[in-house]
mmCIF file of C-alpha atoms in Angstrom:
data_model
loop_
_atom_site.group_PDB
_atom_site.id
_atom_site.type_symbol
_atom_site.label_atom_id
_atom_site.label_comp_id
_atom_site.label_asym_id
_atom_site.label_seq_id
_atom_site.Cartn_x
_atom_site.Cartn_y
_atom_site.Cartn_z
ATOM 1 C CA MET B 1001 6.834 -14.984 6.731
ATOM 2 C CA ASN B 1002 4.789 -12.774 9.035
ATOM 3 C CA LYS B 1003 2.723 -15.061 11.286
ATOM 4 C CA LEU B 1004 -0.270 -12.726 11.028
ATOM 5 C CA ILE B 1005 -0.676 -13.623 7.340
ATOM 6 C CA LYS B 1006 -3.031 -16.611 7.120
ATOM 7 C CA VAL B 1007 -3.658 -18.873 4.126
ATOM 8 C CA TYR B 1008 -6.844 -20.941 3.783
ATOM 9 C CA ASP B 1009 -7.329 -23.425 0.949
ATOM 10 C CA ASN B 1010 -10.512 -25.013 -0.454
ATOM 11 C CA VAL B 1011 -12.701 -22.170 0.764
ATOM 12 C CA PHE B 1012 -15.676 -22.789 -1.544
ATOM 13 C CA ASP B 1013 -17.408 -25.835 -2.961
ATOM 14 C CA LEU B 1014 -16.799 -26.289 -6.695
ATOM 15 C CA GLN B 1015 -20.173 -24.914 -7.785
ATOM 16 C CA MET B 1016 -19.757 -21.643 -5.850
ATOM 17 C CA LEU B 1017 -16.103 -21.365 -6.875
ATOM 18 C CA ASN B 1018 -16.954 -21.655 -10.585
ATOM 19 C CA TYR B 1019 -19.842 -19.212 -10.225
ATOM 20 C CA LEU B 1020 -17.664 -16.585 -8.519
ATOM 21 C CA ASP B 1021 -14.824 -17.096 -10.992
ATOM 22 C CA ASN B 1022 -17.157 -16.483 -13.941
ATOM 23 C CA TYR B 1023 -18.928 -13.652 -12.136
ATOM 24 C CA ILE B 1024 -15.850 -11.534 -11.440
ATOM 25 C CA GLN B 1025 -14.470 -12.052 -14.948
ATOM 26 C CA GLU B 1026 -17.639 -10.538 -16.418
ATOM 27 C CA LEU B 1027 -17.575 -7.356 -14.302
ATOM 28 C CA PRO B 1028 -16.570 -4.034 -15.865
ATOM 29 C CA TYR B 1029 -12.910 -3.180 -15.135
ATOM 30 C CA TYR B 1030 -11.244 0.225 -15.259
ATOM 31 C CA PRO B 1031 -7.592 1.276 -15.301
ATOM 32 C CA HIS B 1032 -6.455 1.550 -11.694
ATOM 33 C CA SER B 1033 -3.926 3.960 -10.341
ATOM 34 C CA SER B 1034 -2.731 4.639 -6.856
ATOM 35 C CA SER B 1035 -0.672 7.250 -5.146
ATOM 36 C CA ALA B 1036 2.503 5.201 -5.734
ATOM 37 C CA PRO B 1037 4.750 7.068 -8.181
ATOM 38 C CA ASP B 1038 5.514 4.367 -10.742
ATOM 39 C CA LYS B 1039 4.248 3.315 -14.133
ATOM 40 C CA ASN B 1040 2.803 -0.106 -13.248
ATOM 41 C CA ASN B 1041 -0.791 -0.521 -14.236
ATOM 42 C CA PHE B 1042 -3.630 -2.905 -13.710
ATOM 43 C CA PHE B 1043 -7.409 -2.890 -13.714
ATOM 44 C CA ALA B 1044 -10.010 -2.956 -10.965
ATOM 45 C CA THR B 1045 -13.765 -2.805 -10.549
ATOM 46 C CA ASP B 1046 -15.610 -0.154 -8.636
ATOM 47 C CA ASN B 1047 -16.771 -1.101 -5.139
ATOM 48 C CA ILE B 1048 -19.045 -4.115 -5.637
ATOM 49 C CA PHE B 1049 -20.170 -4.529 -2.042
ATOM 50 C CA GLY B 1050 -23.800 -3.564 -1.436
ATOM 51 C CA GLU B 1051 -25.043 -3.765 -5.020
ATOM 52 C CA HIS B 1052 -24.087 -7.355 -5.827
ATOM 53 C CA ASN B 1053 -26.038 -9.942 -3.831
ATOM 54 C CA VAL B 1054 -23.489 -12.713 -4.320
ATOM 55 C CA ILE B 1055 -20.700 -10.485 -2.978
ATOM 56 C CA ASN B 1056 -22.805 -9.583 0.060
ATOM 57 C CA PHE B 1057 -23.437 -13.286 0.646
ATOM 58 C CA ILE B 1058 -19.755 -14.197 0.247
ATOM 59 C CA SER B 1059 -18.726 -11.537 2.763
ATOM 60 C CA ASP B 1060 -20.651 -13.491 5.406
ATOM 61 C CA VAL B 1061 -19.235 -16.850 4.283
ATOM 62 C CA ILE B 1062 -15.549 -15.875 4.333
ATOM 63 C CA THR B 1063 -15.541 -14.730 7.968
ATOM 64 C CA THR B 1064 -15.401 -18.387 9.059
ATOM 65 C CA TYR B 1065 -13.247 -21.279 7.884
ATOM 66 C CA ASN B 1066 -13.928 -24.916 8.785
ATOM 67 C CA GLY B 1067 -16.296 -23.736 11.512
ATOM 68 C CA LYS B 1068 -13.738 -21.368 13.092
ATOM 69 C CA GLN B 1069 -14.516 -17.653 13.388
ATOM 70 C CA LEU B 1070 -11.728 -15.592 11.811
ATOM 71 C CA PHE B 1071 -12.773 -12.410 13.623
ATOM 72 C CA GLN B 1072 -13.293 -11.649 17.314
ATOM 73 C CA GLU B 1073 -16.528 -9.858 16.477
ATOM 74 C CA THR B 1074 -18.677 -9.549 13.371
ATOM 75 C CA PRO B 1075 -16.615 -7.429 10.962
ATOM 76 C CA SER B 1076 -17.989 -4.871 8.590
ATOM 77 C CA VAL B 1077 -17.057 -4.750 4.932
ATOM 78 C CA THR B 1078 -15.751 -1.332 4.010
ATOM 79 C CA ARG B 1079 -15.083 -2.195 0.379
ATOM 80 C CA ALA B 1080 -15.026 -5.150 -2.019
ATOM 81 C CA TYR B 1081 -13.664 -5.175 -5.549
ATOM 82 C CA ALA B 1082 -11.921 -7.362 -8.093
ATOM 83 C CA ASN B 1083 -8.472 -6.805 -9.573
ATOM 84 C CA ALA B 1084 -7.252 -7.862 -12.999
ATOM 85 C CA HIS B 1085 -3.548 -7.903 -13.851
ATOM 86 C CA ASN B 1086 -2.331 -8.362 -17.395
ATOM 87 C CA TYR B 1087 0.755 -10.258 -18.521
ATOM 88 C CA GLY B 1088 4.286 -8.982 -18.081
ATOM 89 C CA LYS B 1089 6.986 -8.034 -15.602
ATOM 90 C CA HIS B 1090 5.905 -4.389 -15.710
ATOM 91 C CA ASN B 1091 2.350 -5.270 -14.651
ATOM 92 C CA GLY B 1092 2.753 -6.475 -11.085
ATOM 93 C CA GLY B 1093 1.206 -4.410 -8.351
ATOM 94 C CA ARG B 1094 2.705 -1.574 -6.319
ATOM 95 C CA TRP B 1095 3.865 -1.883 -2.721
ATOM 96 C CA HIS B 1096 1.061 -0.529 -0.580
ATOM 97 C CA THR B 1097 -0.957 -1.035 2.576
ATOM 98 C CA ASP B 1098 -4.748 -1.059 2.745
ATOM 99 C CA GLU B 1099 -5.282 0.807 5.981
ATOM 100 C CA GLY B 1100 -6.223 4.129 4.398
ATOM 101 C CA ASP B 1101 -4.891 7.558 5.245
ATOM 102 C CA ASN B 1102 -2.454 7.186 8.137
ATOM 103 C CA GLY B 1103 -4.260 4.174 9.567
ATOM 104 C CA ASN B 1104 -7.611 5.921 10.047
ATOM 105 C CA GLY B 1105 -9.304 2.613 10.804
ATOM 106 C CA TRP B 1106 -11.531 2.249 7.754
ATOM 107 C CA CYS B 1107 -9.786 -1.028 6.955
ATOM 108 C CA SER B 1108 -7.998 -3.248 9.452
ATOM 109 C CA VAL B 1109 -8.023 -6.562 7.558
ATOM 110 C CA THR B 1110 -7.652 -7.510 3.893
ATOM 111 C CA MET B 1111 -8.993 -10.770 2.507
ATOM 112 C CA LEU B 1112 -7.931 -11.880 -0.982
ATOM 113 C CA LEU B 1113 -9.664 -14.673 -2.873
ATOM 114 C CA TYR B 1114 -7.998 -16.525 -5.749
ATOM 115 C CA LEU B 1115 -10.762 -18.014 -7.877
ATOM 116 C CA GLN B 1116 -9.457 -18.913 -11.318
ATOM 117 C CA GLU B 1117 -7.604 -21.948 -12.657
ATOM 118 C CA TRP B 1118 -3.928 -21.089 -12.400
ATOM 119 C CA ASN B 1119 -0.542 -22.724 -12.750
ATOM 120 C CA GLU B 1120 2.048 -21.682 -10.164
ATOM 121 C CA LYS B 1121 4.744 -21.555 -12.889
ATOM 122 C CA TRP B 1122 2.917 -18.457 -14.200
ATOM 123 C CA LEU B 1123 3.749 -16.654 -10.913
ATOM 124 C CA GLY B 1124 1.084 -14.048 -10.010
ATOM 125 C CA GLY B 1125 0.990 -14.620 -6.248
ATOM 126 C CA THR B 1126 0.832 -11.923 -3.599
ATOM 127 C CA MET B 1127 4.106 -10.580 -2.247
ATOM 128 C CA PHE B 1128 4.496 -9.381 1.354
ATOM 129 C CA LYS B 1129 7.229 -7.197 2.798
ATOM 130 C CA ASP B 1130 8.443 -7.568 6.382
ATOM 131 C CA GLY B 1131 11.349 -5.133 6.781
ATOM 132 C CA GLU B 1132 13.832 -6.145 4.071
ATOM 133 C CA GLU B 1133 12.382 -9.666 3.765
ATOM 134 C CA VAL B 1134 9.959 -10.357 0.898
ATOM 135 C CA ASN B 1135 7.791 -13.498 0.799
ATOM 136 C CA THR B 1136 5.305 -14.609 -1.829
ATOM 137 C CA ILE B 1137 2.123 -16.587 -1.315
ATOM 138 C CA PRO B 1138 1.463 -18.407 -4.588
ATOM 139 C CA TYR B 1139 -1.786 -17.925 -6.476
ATOM 140 C CA VAL B 1140 -3.655 -21.211 -5.991
ATOM 141 C CA ARG B 1141 -7.272 -21.614 -7.051
ATOM 142 C CA ASN B 1142 -9.792 -21.571 -4.180
ATOM 143 C CA ARG B 1143 -7.330 -19.953 -1.780
ATOM 144 C CA MET B 1144 -8.058 -17.131 0.653
ATOM 145 C CA VAL B 1145 -5.251 -14.984 2.067
ATOM 146 C CA VAL B 1146 -6.114 -12.972 5.191
ATOM 147 C CA PHE B 1147 -3.806 -10.366 6.698
ATOM 148 C CA PRO B 1148 -3.723 -7.130 8.709
ATOM 149 C CA ALA B 1149 -4.215 -4.212 6.345
ATOM 150 C CA ASN B 1150 -1.046 -2.447 7.495
ATOM 151 C CA ILE B 1151 1.283 -5.119 6.043
ATOM 152 C CA PRO B 1152 2.935 -3.903 2.798
ATOM 153 C CA HIS B 1153 1.983 -6.130 -0.126
ATOM 154 C CA LYS B 1154 1.594 -6.212 -3.896
ATOM 155 C CA ALA B 1155 0.576 -8.522 -6.710
ATOM 156 C CA GLU B 1156 3.469 -10.385 -8.262
ATOM 157 C CA HIS B 1157 3.739 -10.004 -12.051
ATOM 158 C CA HIS B 1158 2.599 -13.038 -13.992
ATOM 159 C CA LEU B 1159 3.727 -14.930 -17.080
ATOM 160 C CA ASN B 1160 0.389 -16.130 -18.485
ATOM 161 C CA LYS B 1161 0.089 -14.556 -21.938
ATOM 162 C CA ASP B 1162 -3.429 -15.912 -22.464
ATOM 163 C CA PHE B 1163 -5.346 -14.654 -19.412
ATOM 164 C CA MET B 1164 -5.598 -11.812 -16.979
ATOM 165 C CA ARG B 1165 -4.900 -12.696 -13.339
ATOM 166 C CA PHE B 1166 -8.064 -12.009 -11.300
ATOM 167 C CA SER B 1167 -8.486 -11.709 -7.553
ATOM 168 C CA LEU B 1168 -11.376 -10.668 -5.352
ATOM 169 C CA ALA B 1169 -10.505 -8.368 -2.437
ATOM 170 C CA PHE B 1170 -12.465 -7.556 0.697
ATOM 171 C CA LYS B 1171 -11.439 -4.696 2.949
ATOM 172 C CA MET B 1172 -12.796 -5.392 6.417
ATOM 173 C CA SER B 1173 -13.039 -3.470 9.655
ATOM 174 C CA GLY B 1174 -12.750 -5.870 12.573
ATOM 175 C CA LYS B 1175 -10.269 -7.599 14.841
ATOM 176 C CA LEU B 1176 -8.814 -10.920 13.685
ATOM 177 C CA ASN B 1177 -8.596 -13.966 15.923
ATOM 178 C CA VAL B 1178 -4.868 -14.620 16.028
#
């Protein structure tokens, strides 16, 4: 596993975790497509940073963990949105990076938040590619995954027939403390 990929558990207290979980599940979602030429599909919100007070608040909270600053300087949020993946092997994500067009600097760090109750047997983690090696960080409730935006990644398909798999993503511009 790439050592620049960091996993933080128990990020929020239970009250905030439940609030955020309910909040993102009630947002409007739209079919999402990317430039990747395949037929996988999933849903995403529009950018929710700036117009949603709780998201603006959370962006300040997630830049520290257990009193430790995750960034060398105060980062800026370039985008925040929620993803929703439906059931089935054909509905995982696409391999991609988050750095924008040819690494133009609009996003240097991605932060993913897993908010909903989930059973690891349903899969649905986030997969990372390092050369030919592929590693998966399991979806665990109240987990935050932080990584440089130029690392190829995708959502793993999931096996939960009853629920969508939701995640909250922040695209940040700033330098991580390594």
